[in-house]
Short mmCIF file of C-alpha atoms and ligand atoms in Angstrom, two decimals:
data_model
loop_
_atom_site.label_atom_id
_atom_site.label_comp_id
_atom_site.label_asym_id
_atom_site.label_seq_id
_atom_site.Cartn_x
_atom_site.Cartn_y
_atom_site.Cartn_z
CA UNK Q 1 -28.24 108.11 57.99
CA UNK Q 2 -25.53 109.99 56.37
CA UNK Q 3 -22.33 110.12 58.16
CA UNK Q 4 -18.92 111.81 57.21
CA UNK Q 5 -16.32 109.54 55.96
CA UNK Q 6 -13.56 108.32 55.88
CA UNK Q 7 -15.18 104.42 56.33
CA UNK Q 8 -13.23 103.30 59.47
CA UNK Q 9 -11.15 100.09 59.03
CA UNK Q 10 -12.98 98.26 62.00
CA UNK Q 11 -16.45 99.39 60.73
CA UNK Q 12 -17.63 100.99 64.13
CA UNK Q 13 -19.30 104.23 63.23
CA UNK Q 14 -20.84 106.85 66.11
CA UNK Q 15 -24.16 108.63 65.19
CA UNK Q 16 -24.92 111.92 67.10
CA UNK Q 17 -26.92 115.09 67.46
CA UNK Q 18 -30.34 114.62 65.29
CA UNK Q 19 -29.33 111.14 64.17
CA UNK Q 20 -28.77 109.80 67.31
CA UNK Q 21 -32.01 111.24 68.66
CA UNK Q 22 -34.05 110.10 65.67
CA UNK Q 23 -32.83 106.42 66.22
CA UNK Q 24 -33.50 106.40 69.82
CA UNK Q 25 -36.70 108.67 70.37
CA UNK Q 26 -38.36 108.11 67.01
CA UNK Q 27 -37.37 105.01 65.95
CA UNK Q 28 -37.06 103.41 69.29
CA UNK Q 29 -33.84 101.89 68.20
CA UNK Q 30 -32.16 99.00 70.57
CA UNK Q 31 -28.89 97.03 69.80
CA UNK Q 32 -29.24 94.62 67.15
CA UNK Q 33 -31.55 96.74 65.23
CA UNK Q 34 -30.35 97.34 61.35
CA UNK Q 35 -30.01 100.55 60.11
CA UNK Q 36 -28.86 101.95 56.87
CA UNK Q 37 -25.80 104.29 56.91
CA UNK Q 38 -24.30 106.21 54.10
CA UNK Q 39 -20.69 106.98 54.09
CA UNK Q 40 -18.70 108.74 50.81
CA UNK Q 41 -21.82 107.87 48.71
CA UNK Q 42 -21.90 104.32 49.39
CA UNK Q 43 -24.96 102.72 51.27
CA UNK Q 44 -24.05 100.05 54.18
CA UNK Q 45 -26.41 98.01 56.22
CA UNK Q 46 -25.20 98.25 59.81
CA UNK Q 47 -26.29 96.78 62.85
CA UNK Q 48 -27.01 99.08 66.10
CA UNK Q 49 -24.46 98.04 68.99
CA UNK Q 50 -25.46 100.43 71.70
CA UNK Q 51 -27.61 103.49 71.96
CA UNK Q 52 -26.62 105.59 74.89
CA UNK Q 53 -25.84 108.42 74.94
CA UNK Q 54 -24.53 108.37 71.47
CA UNK Q 55 -25.41 105.53 68.98
CA UNK Q 56 -22.72 102.95 67.83
CA UNK Q 57 -23.20 100.91 64.92
CA UNK Q 58 -20.92 98.29 63.01
CA UNK Q 59 -21.02 98.60 59.34
CA UNK Q 60 -21.93 95.33 57.34
CA UNK Q 61 -22.56 94.64 54.17
CA UNK Q 62 -22.51 97.32 51.37
CA UNK Q 63 -25.99 97.98 49.25
CA UNK Q 64 -24.82 97.79 45.84
CA UNK Q 65 -28.06 98.60 44.06
CA UNK Q 66 -27.78 102.27 42.07
CA UNK Q 67 -30.23 104.70 43.29
CA UNK Q 68 -28.86 107.63 41.90
CA UNK Q 69 -29.69 109.04 38.39
CA UNK Q 70 -27.13 108.17 35.76
CA UNK Q 71 -26.79 111.97 34.88
CA UNK Q 72 -26.11 114.71 37.66
CA UNK Q 73 -28.78 117.16 36.89
CA UNK Q 74 -28.14 120.44 38.84
CA UNK Q 75 -31.28 122.72 38.91
CA UNK Q 76 -31.02 126.42 38.58
CA UNK Q 77 -34.07 128.38 39.48
CA UNK Q 78 -34.98 131.96 39.77
CA UNK Q 79 -35.69 132.66 43.78
CA UNK Q 80 -39.12 132.42 43.82
CA UNK Q 81 -41.63 133.63 46.88
CA UNK Q 82 -42.72 132.48 50.09
CA UNK Q 83 -41.63 128.62 51.04
CA UNK Q 84 -41.57 127.40 47.29
CA UNK Q 85 -37.90 126.58 47.67
CA UNK Q 86 -38.41 124.36 50.27
CA UNK Q 87 -40.81 122.60 48.15
CA UNK Q 88 -38.44 122.29 45.25
CA UNK Q 89 -35.86 121.10 47.61
CA UNK Q 90 -37.90 118.34 49.20
CA UNK Q 91 -39.34 117.27 46.17
CA UNK Q 92 -36.41 117.56 43.75
CA UNK Q 93 -34.40 115.78 46.09
CA UNK Q 94 -36.74 112.73 46.20
CA UNK Q 95 -36.69 112.78 42.48
CA UNK Q 96 -32.73 112.51 42.03
CA UNK Q 97 -31.62 116.32 41.88
CA UNK Q 98 -27.76 116.29 42.13
CA UNK Q 99 -27.56 120.35 43.29
CA UNK Q 100 -29.68 123.26 43.59
CA UNK Q 101 -28.58 126.83 42.68
CA UNK Q 102 -31.12 129.45 43.36
CA UNK Q 103 -30.54 132.44 41.12
CA UNK Q 104 -31.42 135.99 41.80
CA UNK Q 105 -33.38 136.51 38.62
CA UNK Q 106 -34.25 139.96 37.32
CA UNK Q 107 -38.02 139.18 37.83
CA UNK Q 108 -37.53 137.53 41.09
CA UNK Q 109 -39.60 139.30 43.28
CA UNK Q 110 -37.87 138.42 46.63
CA UNK Q 111 -34.43 139.28 47.23
CA UNK Q 112 -32.45 137.48 50.15
CA UNK Q 113 -29.89 139.72 52.23
CA UNK Q 114 -26.87 137.97 53.26
CA UNK Q 115 -28.20 136.87 56.68
CA UNK Q 116 -31.66 135.74 55.26
CA UNK Q 117 -29.68 133.74 52.65
CA UNK Q 118 -27.45 132.11 55.37
CA UNK Q 119 -30.68 131.14 57.40
CA UNK Q 120 -32.54 129.96 54.41
CA UNK Q 121 -29.81 127.99 52.97
CA UNK Q 122 -29.30 126.13 56.31
CA UNK Q 123 -32.81 125.09 56.44
CA UNK Q 124 -32.67 124.09 52.95
CA UNK Q 125 -29.69 122.05 53.21
CA UNK Q 126 -31.46 120.42 56.25
CA UNK Q 127 -34.63 119.74 54.25
CA UNK Q 128 -32.27 118.00 51.36
CA UNK Q 129 -30.49 116.00 54.12
CA UNK Q 130 -33.93 114.55 55.38
CA UNK Q 131 -35.35 114.10 51.80
CA UNK Q 132 -32.40 112.16 50.93
CA UNK Q 133 -32.52 109.94 53.64
CA UNK Q 134 -36.30 109.14 53.10
CA UNK Q 135 -35.41 108.44 49.64
CA UNK Q 136 -32.42 105.96 50.42
CA UNK Q 137 -30.30 108.02 48.26
CA UNK Q 138 -26.41 108.00 48.51
CA UNK Q 139 -26.06 111.54 47.51
CA UNK Q 140 -27.38 114.59 49.43
CA UNK Q 141 -27.82 117.42 46.91
CA UNK Q 142 -25.57 120.43 47.44
CA UNK Q 143 -27.65 123.78 48.14
CA UNK Q 144 -25.88 127.02 46.89
CA UNK Q 145 -26.47 130.08 48.00
CA UNK Q 146 -28.23 132.17 45.91
CA UNK Q 147 -26.13 133.76 43.13
CA UNK Q 148 -26.55 136.57 40.47
CA UNK Q 149 -27.32 135.74 36.98
CA UNK Q 150 -23.64 136.71 36.20
CA UNK Q 151 -22.52 133.94 38.47
CA UNK Q 152 -24.86 131.40 36.83
CA UNK Q 153 -23.42 132.05 33.68
CA UNK Q 154 -19.83 131.60 35.00
CA UNK Q 155 -21.26 128.25 36.19
CA UNK Q 156 -22.23 127.20 32.81
CA UNK Q 157 -18.39 125.80 31.53
CA UNK Q 158 -18.40 123.21 34.48
CA UNK Q 159 -21.53 121.39 32.85
CA UNK Q 160 -21.59 118.99 29.92
CA UNK Q 161 -24.83 120.62 28.85
CA UNK Q 162 -27.05 123.57 29.77
CA UNK Q 163 -31.12 123.31 29.13
CA UNK Q 164 -33.36 126.21 29.69
CA UNK Q 165 -36.76 125.26 30.25
CA UNK Q 166 -38.41 128.17 28.34
CA UNK Q 167 -42.10 129.24 28.23
CA UNK Q 168 -42.01 130.88 25.07
CA UNK Q 169 -40.85 127.24 23.55
CA UNK Q 170 -43.98 125.80 25.21
CA UNK Q 171 -45.91 128.44 23.30
CA UNK Q 172 -44.26 127.70 19.94
CA UNK Q 173 -46.39 125.20 17.69
CA UNK Q 174 -42.81 123.52 16.40
CA UNK Q 175 -41.54 123.37 19.93
CA UNK Q 176 -38.91 120.51 21.02
CA UNK Q 177 -40.35 117.87 22.93
CA UNK Q 178 -38.80 117.77 26.36
CA UNK Q 179 -38.61 113.63 25.98
CA UNK Q 180 -36.62 113.99 22.92
CA UNK Q 181 -34.43 116.76 24.78
CA UNK Q 182 -33.75 114.09 27.50
CA UNK Q 183 -32.99 111.46 25.18
CA UNK Q 184 -30.50 113.53 23.53
CA UNK Q 185 -28.68 113.87 27.05
CA UNK Q 186 -28.13 110.17 27.67
CA UNK Q 187 -24.21 110.21 27.34
CA UNK Q 188 -23.71 113.29 29.47
CA UNK Q 189 -22.42 113.26 33.24
CA UNK Q 190 -23.46 116.72 34.06
CA UNK Q 191 -26.45 118.88 32.96
CA UNK Q 192 -27.36 122.37 34.28
CA UNK Q 193 -31.14 122.85 33.81
CA UNK Q 194 -32.05 126.59 34.22
CA UNK Q 195 -35.92 127.67 35.28
CA UNK Q 196 -37.28 131.12 35.31
CA UNK Q 197 -39.08 132.67 38.50
CA UNK Q 198 -42.90 133.16 38.55
CA UNK Q 199 -42.54 136.03 36.24
CA UNK Q 200 -40.27 134.00 33.80
CA UNK Q 201 -37.11 135.29 32.19
CA UNK Q 202 -36.30 138.65 30.73
CA UNK Q 203 -35.41 139.10 27.28
CA UNK Q 204 -31.99 140.09 28.15
CA UNK Q 205 -31.46 137.07 30.18
CA UNK Q 206 -32.71 134.78 27.52
CA UNK Q 207 -30.14 136.31 24.99
CA UNK Q 208 -27.45 135.94 27.57
CA UNK Q 209 -28.05 132.39 28.00
CA UNK Q 210 -28.42 131.89 24.10
CA UNK Q 211 -25.35 133.20 23.79
CA UNK Q 212 -23.68 131.07 26.31
CA UNK Q 213 -24.68 127.94 24.20
CA UNK Q 214 -27.69 126.81 26.17
CA UNK Q 215 -30.25 124.73 24.63
CA UNK Q 216 -33.75 125.65 24.80
CA UNK Q 217 -36.60 123.56 25.46
CA UNK Q 218 -40.47 123.51 26.16
CA UNK Q 219 -41.96 121.21 28.94
CA UNK Q 220 -45.13 120.62 27.39
CA UNK Q 221 -47.95 122.88 26.04
CA UNK Q 222 -49.19 123.85 29.52
CA UNK Q 223 -47.16 126.68 31.47
CA UNK Q 224 -46.22 125.20 34.66
CA UNK Q 225 -45.87 126.99 38.16
CA UNK Q 226 -42.35 128.10 38.95
CA UNK Q 227 -42.27 125.11 41.54
CA UNK Q 228 -43.74 122.58 39.37
CA UNK Q 229 -41.44 123.18 36.24
CA UNK Q 230 -38.33 121.67 37.91
CA UNK Q 231 -40.28 118.70 39.15
CA UNK Q 232 -41.69 117.88 35.89
CA UNK Q 233 -38.25 117.92 34.40
CA UNK Q 234 -36.65 115.93 37.15
CA UNK Q 235 -39.62 113.00 36.65
CA UNK Q 236 -38.94 112.92 32.97
CA UNK Q 237 -35.26 112.25 33.71
CA UNK Q 238 -36.09 109.76 36.37
CA UNK Q 239 -38.70 108.13 34.13
CA UNK Q 240 -36.47 107.85 31.24
CA UNK Q 241 -33.39 106.66 32.84
CA UNK Q 242 -34.97 104.50 35.59
N1 SAM S 301 -44.72 134.22 33.40
C1 SAM S 301 -44.59 133.21 32.46
C2 SAM S 301 -45.48 133.77 31.40
O1 SAM S 301 -46.75 133.78 31.38
O2 SAM S 301 -45.30 132.90 30.33
C3 SAM S 301 -44.25 131.99 33.05
C4 SAM S 301 -43.33 131.53 34.07
S1 SAM S 301 -43.49 130.00 34.56
C5 SAM S 301 -44.45 130.30 36.11
C6 SAM S 301 -41.88 130.11 35.43
C7 SAM S 301 -40.94 129.12 34.82
O3 SAM S 301 -41.24 127.73 34.90
C8 SAM S 301 -40.29 129.55 33.29
O4 SAM S 301 -39.54 130.57 33.39
C9 SAM S 301 -39.80 128.23 32.70
O5 SAM S 301 -38.46 128.35 33.17
C10 SAM S 301 -40.63 127.08 33.69
N2 SAM S 301 -41.67 126.87 32.61
C11 SAM S 301 -43.00 126.69 33.23
N3 SAM S 301 -43.82 126.02 32.23
C12 SAM S 301 -42.98 125.67 31.00
C13 SAM S 301 -43.21 124.94 29.81
N4 SAM S 301 -44.62 124.75 29.68
N5 SAM S 301 -42.19 125.01 29.08
C14 SAM S 301 -40.86 125.41 29.38
N6 SAM S 301 -40.84 125.95 30.68
C15 SAM S 301 -41.75 126.14 31.49
#
């Protein structure tokens, strides 16, 4: 369970709302049960002390095993149709994504107005939190509200490297293997990986990303669906850095 810090000196932590309901109703929790609590990106074993009406637990030992990827991979993807972003959020969180930045790309078919963006982002944040709990992560990926392509370019300087998964690179006979790209990123702390929407990138977007210094890569010779491509990339990072 993710609980807001700071870590109390006496180790006594209160859980309320959905977390308390999950412990009492779904897990049928009782005093003495062990749970895992994450505060300030550190995981602790904790013992449930009381369950009614809120749950009180006492932090015990810190769990020092590292579950996060050593590189922080932010996924920027063109807004896809339907509920694909929900699938990307859930699965990419399981695979170690650091943050998600949806982009209103030129070929994104859907556009979100402000109220839809707020509602959808709230839902995606809930999905990310639940997936992070399920995967025993110590970091819940931050889900940004969708931004324009221009705003994406403005984010670039804050990353150590920017990689664009580009379909035309996949079609090229001398394509860069993604495995080689991943190996070259070993010493980086933060990476932005950019993916197009279903219709791919427009030529203008490609040239603006090139001018911004992004590195273009293939993800293998097969063209993947917009929701598969980020999951393939994160699986490769997980495989390489396990
Ligand atoms: N409509 C495009 C086409 O026919 O070439 C395909 C776009 S693909 C469905 C969506 C996005 O996934 C692409 O813009 C790219 O970022 C990524 N992608 C999919 N397969 C890829 C591959 N084999 N190599 C690199 N990127 C890929």
